Short mmCIF file of C-alpha atoms in Angstrom, two decimals:
data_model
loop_
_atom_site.label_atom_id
_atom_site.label_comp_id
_atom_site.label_asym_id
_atom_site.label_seq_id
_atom_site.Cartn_x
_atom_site.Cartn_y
_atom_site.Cartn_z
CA UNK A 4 -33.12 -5.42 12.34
CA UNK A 5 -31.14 -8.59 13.76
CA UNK A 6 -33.50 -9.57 16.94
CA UNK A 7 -32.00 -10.25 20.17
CA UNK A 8 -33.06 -10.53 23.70
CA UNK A 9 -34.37 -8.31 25.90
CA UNK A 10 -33.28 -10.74 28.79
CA UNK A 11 -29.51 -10.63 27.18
CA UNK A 12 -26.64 -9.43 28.66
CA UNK A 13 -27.33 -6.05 28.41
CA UNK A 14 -31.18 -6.36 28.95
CA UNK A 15 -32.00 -5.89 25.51
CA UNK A 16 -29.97 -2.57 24.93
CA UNK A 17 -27.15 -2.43 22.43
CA UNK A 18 -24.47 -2.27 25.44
CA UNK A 19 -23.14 -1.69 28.03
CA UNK A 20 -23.16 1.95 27.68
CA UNK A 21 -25.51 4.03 25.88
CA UNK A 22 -24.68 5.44 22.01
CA UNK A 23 -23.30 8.58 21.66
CA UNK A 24 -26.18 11.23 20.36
CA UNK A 25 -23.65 12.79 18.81
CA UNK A 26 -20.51 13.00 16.72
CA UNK A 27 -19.30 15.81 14.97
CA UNK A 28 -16.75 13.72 13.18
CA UNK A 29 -19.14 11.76 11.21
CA UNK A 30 -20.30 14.71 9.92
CA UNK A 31 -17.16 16.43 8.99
CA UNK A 32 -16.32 13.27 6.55
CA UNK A 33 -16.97 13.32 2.83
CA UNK A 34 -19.47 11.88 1.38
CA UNK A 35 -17.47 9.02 -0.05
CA UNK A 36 -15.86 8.56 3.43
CA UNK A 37 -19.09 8.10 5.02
CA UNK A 38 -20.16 5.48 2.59
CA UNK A 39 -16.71 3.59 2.79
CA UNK A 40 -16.80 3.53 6.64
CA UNK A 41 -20.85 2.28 6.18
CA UNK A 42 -20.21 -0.40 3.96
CA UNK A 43 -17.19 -1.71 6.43
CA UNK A 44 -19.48 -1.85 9.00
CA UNK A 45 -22.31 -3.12 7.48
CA UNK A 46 -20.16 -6.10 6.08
CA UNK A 47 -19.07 -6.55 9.61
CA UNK A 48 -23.34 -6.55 10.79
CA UNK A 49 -23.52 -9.38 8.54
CA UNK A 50 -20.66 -11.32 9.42
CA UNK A 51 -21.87 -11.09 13.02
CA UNK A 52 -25.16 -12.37 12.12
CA UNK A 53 -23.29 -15.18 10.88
CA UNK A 54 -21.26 -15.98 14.16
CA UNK A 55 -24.62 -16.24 15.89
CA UNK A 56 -24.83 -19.40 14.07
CA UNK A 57 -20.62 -20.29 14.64
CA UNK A 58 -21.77 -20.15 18.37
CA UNK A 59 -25.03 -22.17 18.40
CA UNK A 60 -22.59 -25.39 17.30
CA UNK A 61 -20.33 -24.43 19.92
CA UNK A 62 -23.57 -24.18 22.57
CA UNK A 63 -24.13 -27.60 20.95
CA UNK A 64 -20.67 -29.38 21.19
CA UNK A 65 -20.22 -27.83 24.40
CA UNK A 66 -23.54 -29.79 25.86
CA UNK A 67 -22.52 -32.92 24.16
CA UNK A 68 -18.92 -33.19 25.51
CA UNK A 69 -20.47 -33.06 29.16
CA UNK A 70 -18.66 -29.65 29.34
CA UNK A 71 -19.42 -27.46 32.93
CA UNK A 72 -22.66 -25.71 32.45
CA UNK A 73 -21.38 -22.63 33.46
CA UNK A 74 -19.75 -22.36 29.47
CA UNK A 75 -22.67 -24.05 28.01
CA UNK A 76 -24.63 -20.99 29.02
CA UNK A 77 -21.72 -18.43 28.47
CA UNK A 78 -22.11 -20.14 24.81
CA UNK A 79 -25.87 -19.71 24.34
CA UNK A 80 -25.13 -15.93 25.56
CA UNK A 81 -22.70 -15.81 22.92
CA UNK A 82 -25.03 -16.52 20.32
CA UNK A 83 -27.03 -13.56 21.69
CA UNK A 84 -24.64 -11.20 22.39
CA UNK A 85 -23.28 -11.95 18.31
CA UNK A 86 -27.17 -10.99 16.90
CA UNK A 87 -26.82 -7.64 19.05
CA UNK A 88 -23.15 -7.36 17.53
CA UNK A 89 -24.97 -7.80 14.03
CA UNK A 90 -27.60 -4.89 15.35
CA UNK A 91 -24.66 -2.83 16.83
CA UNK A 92 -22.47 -2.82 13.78
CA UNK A 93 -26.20 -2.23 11.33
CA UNK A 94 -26.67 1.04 13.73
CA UNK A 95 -23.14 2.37 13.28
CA UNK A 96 -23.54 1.80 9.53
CA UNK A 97 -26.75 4.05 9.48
CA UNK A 98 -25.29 6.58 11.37
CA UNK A 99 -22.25 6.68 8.53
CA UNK A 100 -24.74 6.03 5.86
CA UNK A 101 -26.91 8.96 7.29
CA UNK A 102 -29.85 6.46 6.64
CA UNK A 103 -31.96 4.18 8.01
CA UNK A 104 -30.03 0.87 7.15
CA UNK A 105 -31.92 -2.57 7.14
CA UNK A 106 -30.18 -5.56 8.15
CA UNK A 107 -27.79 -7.28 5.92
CA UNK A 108 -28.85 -10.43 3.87
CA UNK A 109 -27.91 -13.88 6.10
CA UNK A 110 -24.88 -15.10 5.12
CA UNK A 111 -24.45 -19.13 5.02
CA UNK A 112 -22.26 -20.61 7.87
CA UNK A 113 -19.89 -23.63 6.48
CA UNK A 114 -18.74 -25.30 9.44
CA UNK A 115 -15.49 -27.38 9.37
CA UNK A 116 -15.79 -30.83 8.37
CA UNK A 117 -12.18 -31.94 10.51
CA UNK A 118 -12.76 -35.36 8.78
CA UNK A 119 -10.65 -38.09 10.19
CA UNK A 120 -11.91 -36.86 13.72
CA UNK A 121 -14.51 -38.91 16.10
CA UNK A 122 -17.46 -36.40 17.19
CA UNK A 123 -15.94 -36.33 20.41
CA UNK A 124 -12.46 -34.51 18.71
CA UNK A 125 -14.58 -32.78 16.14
CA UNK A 126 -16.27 -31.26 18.98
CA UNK A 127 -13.17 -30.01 20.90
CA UNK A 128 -11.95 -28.89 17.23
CA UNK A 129 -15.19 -26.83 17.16
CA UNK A 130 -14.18 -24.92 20.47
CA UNK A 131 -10.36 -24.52 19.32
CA UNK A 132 -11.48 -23.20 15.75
CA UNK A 133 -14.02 -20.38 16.73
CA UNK A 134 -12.65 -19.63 20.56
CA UNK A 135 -9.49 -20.25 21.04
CA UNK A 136 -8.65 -19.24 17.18
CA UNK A 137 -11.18 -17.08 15.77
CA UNK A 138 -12.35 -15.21 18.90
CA UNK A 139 -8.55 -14.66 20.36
CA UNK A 140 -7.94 -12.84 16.74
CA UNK A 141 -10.68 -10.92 17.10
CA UNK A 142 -10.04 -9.53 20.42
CA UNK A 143 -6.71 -8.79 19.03
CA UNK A 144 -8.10 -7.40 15.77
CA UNK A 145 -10.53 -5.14 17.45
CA UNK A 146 -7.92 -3.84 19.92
CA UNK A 147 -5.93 -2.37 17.08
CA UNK A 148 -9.17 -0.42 15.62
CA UNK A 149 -9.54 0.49 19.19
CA UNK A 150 -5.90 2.01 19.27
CA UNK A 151 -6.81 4.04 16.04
CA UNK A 152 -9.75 5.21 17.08
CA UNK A 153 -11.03 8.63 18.18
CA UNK A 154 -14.69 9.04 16.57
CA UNK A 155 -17.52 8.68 19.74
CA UNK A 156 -19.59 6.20 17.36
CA UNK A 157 -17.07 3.88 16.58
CA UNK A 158 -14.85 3.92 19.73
CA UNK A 159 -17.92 3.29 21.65
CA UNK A 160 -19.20 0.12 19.13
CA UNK A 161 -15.77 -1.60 19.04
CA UNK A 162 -15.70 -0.73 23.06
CA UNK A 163 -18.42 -2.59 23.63
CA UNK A 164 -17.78 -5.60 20.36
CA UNK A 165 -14.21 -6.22 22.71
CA UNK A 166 -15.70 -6.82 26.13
CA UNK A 167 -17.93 -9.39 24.73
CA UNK A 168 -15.76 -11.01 22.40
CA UNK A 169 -12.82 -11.28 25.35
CA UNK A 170 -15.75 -13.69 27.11
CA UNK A 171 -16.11 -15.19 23.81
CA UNK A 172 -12.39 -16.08 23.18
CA UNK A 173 -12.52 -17.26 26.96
CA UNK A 174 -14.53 -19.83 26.28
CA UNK A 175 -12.62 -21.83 24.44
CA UNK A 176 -9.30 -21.35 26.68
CA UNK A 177 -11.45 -22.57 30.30
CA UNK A 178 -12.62 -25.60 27.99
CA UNK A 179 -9.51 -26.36 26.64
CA UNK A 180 -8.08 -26.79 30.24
CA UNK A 181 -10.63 -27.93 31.51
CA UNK A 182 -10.23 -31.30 29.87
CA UNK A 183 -8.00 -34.10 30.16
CA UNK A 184 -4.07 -34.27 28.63
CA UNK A 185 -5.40 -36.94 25.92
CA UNK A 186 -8.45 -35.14 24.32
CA UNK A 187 -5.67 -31.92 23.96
CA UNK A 188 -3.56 -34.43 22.62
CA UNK A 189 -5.65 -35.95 19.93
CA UNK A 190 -6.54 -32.58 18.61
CA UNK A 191 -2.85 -31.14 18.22
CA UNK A 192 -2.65 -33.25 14.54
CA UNK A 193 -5.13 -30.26 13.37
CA UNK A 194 -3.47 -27.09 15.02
CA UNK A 195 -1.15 -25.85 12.33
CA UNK A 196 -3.69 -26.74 9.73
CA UNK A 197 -6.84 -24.92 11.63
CA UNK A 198 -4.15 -21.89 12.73
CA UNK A 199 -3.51 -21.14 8.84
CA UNK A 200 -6.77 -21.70 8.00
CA UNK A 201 -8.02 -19.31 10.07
CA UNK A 202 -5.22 -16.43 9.54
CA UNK A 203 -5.73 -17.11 5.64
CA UNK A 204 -9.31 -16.02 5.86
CA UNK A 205 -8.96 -13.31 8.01
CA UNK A 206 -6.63 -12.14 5.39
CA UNK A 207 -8.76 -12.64 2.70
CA UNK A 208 -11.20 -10.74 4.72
CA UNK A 209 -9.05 -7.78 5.34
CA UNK A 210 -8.39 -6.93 1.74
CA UNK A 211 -4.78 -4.77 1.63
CA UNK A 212 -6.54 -2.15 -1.08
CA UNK A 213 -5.92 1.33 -0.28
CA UNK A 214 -7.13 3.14 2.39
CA UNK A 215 -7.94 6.68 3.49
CA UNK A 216 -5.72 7.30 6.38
CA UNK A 217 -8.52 9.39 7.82
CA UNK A 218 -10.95 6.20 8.46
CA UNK A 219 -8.73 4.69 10.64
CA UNK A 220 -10.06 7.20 13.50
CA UNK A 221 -13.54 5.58 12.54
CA UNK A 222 -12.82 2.16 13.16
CA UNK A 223 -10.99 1.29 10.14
CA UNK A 224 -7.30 1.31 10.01
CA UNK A 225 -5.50 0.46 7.07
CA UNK A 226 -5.64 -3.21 6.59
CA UNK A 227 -1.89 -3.80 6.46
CA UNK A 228 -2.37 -3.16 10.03
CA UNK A 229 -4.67 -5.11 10.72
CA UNK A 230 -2.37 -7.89 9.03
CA UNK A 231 0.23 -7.63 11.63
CA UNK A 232 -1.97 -7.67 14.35
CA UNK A 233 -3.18 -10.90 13.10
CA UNK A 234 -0.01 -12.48 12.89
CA UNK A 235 1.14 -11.12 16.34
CA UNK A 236 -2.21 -12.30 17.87
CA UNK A 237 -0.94 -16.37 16.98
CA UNK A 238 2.32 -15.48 18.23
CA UNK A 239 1.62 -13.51 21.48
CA UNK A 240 -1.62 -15.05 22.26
CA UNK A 241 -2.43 -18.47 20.62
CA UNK A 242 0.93 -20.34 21.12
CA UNK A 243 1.97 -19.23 24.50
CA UNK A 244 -2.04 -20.02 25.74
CA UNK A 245 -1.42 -23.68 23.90
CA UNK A 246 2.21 -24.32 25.73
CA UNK A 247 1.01 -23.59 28.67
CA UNK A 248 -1.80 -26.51 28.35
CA UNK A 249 0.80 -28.62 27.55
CA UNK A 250 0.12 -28.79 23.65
CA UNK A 251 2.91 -29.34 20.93
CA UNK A 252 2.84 -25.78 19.06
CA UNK A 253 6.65 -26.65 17.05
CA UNK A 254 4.98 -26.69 13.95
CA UNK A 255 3.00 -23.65 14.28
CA UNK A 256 6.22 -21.69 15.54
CA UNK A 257 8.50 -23.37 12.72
CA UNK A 258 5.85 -22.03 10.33
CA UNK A 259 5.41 -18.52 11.88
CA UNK A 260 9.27 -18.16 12.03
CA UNK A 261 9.11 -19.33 8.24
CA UNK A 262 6.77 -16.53 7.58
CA UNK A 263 3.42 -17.56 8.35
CA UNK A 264 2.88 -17.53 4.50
CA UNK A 265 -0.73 -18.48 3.91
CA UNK A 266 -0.45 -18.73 0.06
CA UNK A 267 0.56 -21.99 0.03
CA UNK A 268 -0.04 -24.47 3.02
CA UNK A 269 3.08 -25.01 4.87
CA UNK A 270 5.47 -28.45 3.38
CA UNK B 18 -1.17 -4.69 24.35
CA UNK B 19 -0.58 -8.29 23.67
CA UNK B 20 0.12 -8.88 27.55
CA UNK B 21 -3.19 -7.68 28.61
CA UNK B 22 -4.98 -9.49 26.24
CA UNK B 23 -3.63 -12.59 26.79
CA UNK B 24 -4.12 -12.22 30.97
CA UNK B 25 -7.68 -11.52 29.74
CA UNK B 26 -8.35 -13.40 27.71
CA UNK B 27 -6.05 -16.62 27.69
CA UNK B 28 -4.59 -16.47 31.37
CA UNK B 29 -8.30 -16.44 33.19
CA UNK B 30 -9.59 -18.85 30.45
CA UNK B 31 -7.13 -21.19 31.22
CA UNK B 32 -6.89 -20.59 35.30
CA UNK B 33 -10.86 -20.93 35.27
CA UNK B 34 -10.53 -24.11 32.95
CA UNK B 35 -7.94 -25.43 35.04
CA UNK B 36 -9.83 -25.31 38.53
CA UNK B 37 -13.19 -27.32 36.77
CA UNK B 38 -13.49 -31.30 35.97
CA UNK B 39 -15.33 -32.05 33.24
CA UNK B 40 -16.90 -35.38 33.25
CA UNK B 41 -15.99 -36.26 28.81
CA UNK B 42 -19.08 -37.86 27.18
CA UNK B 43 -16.48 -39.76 24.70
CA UNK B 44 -14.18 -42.89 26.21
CA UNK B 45 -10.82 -43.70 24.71
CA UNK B 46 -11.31 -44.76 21.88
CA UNK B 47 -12.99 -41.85 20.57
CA UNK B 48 -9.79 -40.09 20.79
CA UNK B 49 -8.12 -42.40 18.22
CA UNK B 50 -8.43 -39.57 15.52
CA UNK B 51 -6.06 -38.52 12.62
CA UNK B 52 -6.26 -35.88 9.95
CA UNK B 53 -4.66 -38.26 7.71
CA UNK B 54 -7.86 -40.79 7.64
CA UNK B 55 -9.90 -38.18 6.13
CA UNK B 56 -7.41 -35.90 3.27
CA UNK B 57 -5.68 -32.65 3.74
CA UNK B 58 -6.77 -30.50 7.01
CA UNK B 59 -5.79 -27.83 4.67
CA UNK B 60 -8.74 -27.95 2.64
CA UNK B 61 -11.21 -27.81 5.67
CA UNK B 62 -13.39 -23.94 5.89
CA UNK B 63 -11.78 -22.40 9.08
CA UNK B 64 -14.73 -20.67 10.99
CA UNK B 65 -15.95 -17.49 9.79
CA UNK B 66 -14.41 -14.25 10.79
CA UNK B 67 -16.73 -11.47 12.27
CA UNK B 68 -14.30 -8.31 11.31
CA UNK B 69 -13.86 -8.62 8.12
CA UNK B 70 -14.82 -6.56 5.38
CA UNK B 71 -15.94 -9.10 2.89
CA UNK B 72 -12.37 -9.30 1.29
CA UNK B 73 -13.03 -12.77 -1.14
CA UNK B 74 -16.05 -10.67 -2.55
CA UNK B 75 -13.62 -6.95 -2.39
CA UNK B 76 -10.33 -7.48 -3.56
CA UNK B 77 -7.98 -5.21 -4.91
CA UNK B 78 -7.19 -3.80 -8.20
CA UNK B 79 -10.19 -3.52 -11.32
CA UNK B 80 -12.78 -4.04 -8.26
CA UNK B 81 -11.24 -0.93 -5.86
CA UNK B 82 -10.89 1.05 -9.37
CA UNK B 83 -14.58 -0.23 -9.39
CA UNK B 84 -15.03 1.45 -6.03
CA UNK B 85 -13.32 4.64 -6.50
CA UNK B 86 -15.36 4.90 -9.74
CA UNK B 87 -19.08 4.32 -8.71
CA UNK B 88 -18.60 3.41 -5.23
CA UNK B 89 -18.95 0.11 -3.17
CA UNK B 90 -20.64 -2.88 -4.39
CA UNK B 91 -24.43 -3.32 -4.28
CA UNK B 92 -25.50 -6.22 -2.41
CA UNK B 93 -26.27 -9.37 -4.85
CA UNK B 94 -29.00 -11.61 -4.01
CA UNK B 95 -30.70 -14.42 -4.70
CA UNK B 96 -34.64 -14.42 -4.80
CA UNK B 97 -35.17 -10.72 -4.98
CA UNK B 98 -38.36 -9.18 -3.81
CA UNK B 99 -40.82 -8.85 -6.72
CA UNK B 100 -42.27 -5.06 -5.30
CA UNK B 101 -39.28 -3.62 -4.56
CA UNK B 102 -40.00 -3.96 -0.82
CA UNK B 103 -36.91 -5.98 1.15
CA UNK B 104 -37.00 -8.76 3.38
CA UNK B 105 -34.91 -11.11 5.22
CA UNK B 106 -35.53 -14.19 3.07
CA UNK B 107 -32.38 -14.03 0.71
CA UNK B 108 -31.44 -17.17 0.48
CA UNK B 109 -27.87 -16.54 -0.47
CA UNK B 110 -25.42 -13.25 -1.44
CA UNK B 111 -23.35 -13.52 -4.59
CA UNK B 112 -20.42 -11.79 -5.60
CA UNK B 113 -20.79 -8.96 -7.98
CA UNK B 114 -18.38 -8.21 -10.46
CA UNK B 115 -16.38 -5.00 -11.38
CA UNK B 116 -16.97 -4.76 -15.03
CA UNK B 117 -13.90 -2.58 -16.74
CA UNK B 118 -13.53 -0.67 -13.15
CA UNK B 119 -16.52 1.08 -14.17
CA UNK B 120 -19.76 -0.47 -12.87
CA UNK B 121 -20.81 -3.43 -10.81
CA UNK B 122 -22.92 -6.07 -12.33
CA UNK B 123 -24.47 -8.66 -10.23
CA UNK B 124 -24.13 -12.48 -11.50
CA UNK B 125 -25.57 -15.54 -11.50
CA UNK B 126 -29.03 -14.45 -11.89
CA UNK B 127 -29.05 -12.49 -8.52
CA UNK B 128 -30.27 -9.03 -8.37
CA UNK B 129 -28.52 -5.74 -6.89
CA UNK B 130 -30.52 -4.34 -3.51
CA UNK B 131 -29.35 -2.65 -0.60
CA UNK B 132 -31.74 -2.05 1.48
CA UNK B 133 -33.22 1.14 3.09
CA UNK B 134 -35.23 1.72 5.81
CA UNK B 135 -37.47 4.58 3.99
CA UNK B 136 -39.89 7.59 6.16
CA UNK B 137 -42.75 5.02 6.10
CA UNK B 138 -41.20 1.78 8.42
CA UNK B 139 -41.28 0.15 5.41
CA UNK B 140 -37.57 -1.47 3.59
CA UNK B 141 -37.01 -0.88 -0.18
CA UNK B 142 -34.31 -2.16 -2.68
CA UNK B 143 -32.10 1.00 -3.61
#
């Protein structure tokens, strides 16, 4: 089990509501079904495990760029409310699996190098990459499982996963203008390289095998899906937010309108 | 749905953002940065996604035939427990491999375990 606090936001329960006892349409999958939908969300315990550690450097950049203390703590939370995401998602698995699950092994967290940056750019590159980015997707992301949804268990994990990870995706926006026009202007060199960077791994992440149609009501739509969602998410989210600080999102439009092709970086 | 969660999530960001000062620890000069001084931004890691489904290790073709044949992929670790009995201190997890889309084999000297909580508290490799 992934430990978090008992002081969190949710005073040391899984959210903000309490899990469903029960849900007939768990049981009324096949066995093979159950395992699929166990092993998605026991991938998705681990990768939440991981973002614990994403948002302990954020915490830490945060504090170091002399950022309001009001999203210094909202980041600290963050790393809490990601080890209850990784106990959430470990508890939904188990109820799929029909066993006991144990926590996931810790995956290693590779953070972005953004050489070429001073620490006080790296640091605002930091917030952009896992907030702004990488937390804005998953809002979007989850809101499309939502949509398919209709199982109690899993409407009522990725219920919960969205409210915190709106906060999360916050973040970076209130810190991003809450700075000055030149430290948004020395990061704009890395936008279109950290905005297909971060859509190529969610794609690689989101695998476009074949998929029951029937999981989609537990949480797992069909990864094509998911794929536009993504895509829509930099177009309806992440470049309007950046125009309206004032931020030169051309190239990341010219390369959406070109396709947003992430199998070769864009020329 | 893309209106309502940019209002929530980009619109009060930014109007919360917008109405705070924040006093920069860096001067100037620290904002004299280029991706060009350093190589290609392109070959950076981007941060880590927390909804996917392992994709780099699951990709299509052999490995899904892999799947539909014996089922998802075991867990591959490194430093396996000696008893049988699971712990938290794997150091890393390593691909396995879809061998002829008929059974997983775990590389690199790591060892297959998925862990189970079993009747007596206690975690064992399955």
């Amino acid at each position: 089990m992934t430990a978090f606090a008992e002081n969190g936001r949710w005073g040391g329960r899984l959210g903000s509501r309490p899990e469903p006892e029960n849900d007939p349409s768990i049981d009324a999958l096949a066995r093979s079904q159950r395992g699929e939908v166990a092993r998605i969300w026991l991938s998705r315990a681990a990768m939440e495990r991981r973002v614990a550690d994403s948002f302990a450097v954020i915490r830490d950049a945060l504090a170091r760029r002399g950022a309001p203390s009001e999203l210094v703590t909202l980041a600290a939370r963050a790393v809490d409310d990601e080890h209850r995401h990784a106990e959430l998602s470990r508890v939904v698995a188990s109820r799929y699996e029909g066993a006991e699950l144990a926590a996931p092994p810790r995956l290693p967290l590779e953070v972005p190098e953004h050489r070429g940056a001073s620490e006080a750019v790296r640091d605002t590159l930091y917030v952009i990459g896992q907030c702004v980015l990488n937390e804005t997707t998953a809002g979007v992301v989850l809101e499309t499982c939502l949509e398919h949804a209709r199982a109690p268990v899993a409407t009522w994990a990725l219920r919960e996963l969205l409210s915190d990870e709106i906060e999360h995706g916050r973040i970076g926006w209130t810190y991003l203008a809450s700075v000055d026009r030149a430290t948004r202007r020395a990061a704009e060199p890395w936008l279109l390289p950290m905005t297909y960077l971060n859509l190529k791994l969610w794609r690689e992440e989101t695998p476009l095998c074949d998929r029951d149609e029937a999981l989609a009501a537990h949480g797992a739509p069909h990864n094509a899906i998911l794929h536009e969602a993504l895509v829509d998410a930099v177009r309806s989210l992440v470049v309007p937010g950046l125009r309206a600080l004032e931020m030169d999102v051309g190239p990341i439009e010219r390369w959406l309108d070109a396709g947003a092709s992430t199998d070769a970086p864009p020329t | 749905m893309a209106t309502k969660l940019y209002r929530a999530i980009v619109g009060v960001g930014i109007s919360l953002g917008a109405a705070q000062v924040v006093a920069l620890g860096g001067c100037e000069t620290d904002m004299q940065s280029s991706p060009a001084d350093g190589g290609s931004p392109y070959c950076d890691a981007a941060w880590p996604v927390t909804k996917g489904e392992g994709g780099r290790r699951l990709a299509c073709g052999v490995t899904a035939e892999c799947q539909a044949f014996v089922g998802p992929p075991p867990y591959c670790v490194m430093n396996p427990p000696a008893d049988g009995v699971c712990n938290e201190d794997f150091s890393k997890v390593i691909p396995a491999e879809c061998i002829d889309g008929k059974r997983w084999v775990c590389l690199a000297g790591s060892t297959a375990c998925k862990c189970v909580r079993t009747k007596d508290g206690t975690l064992h490799c399955q």
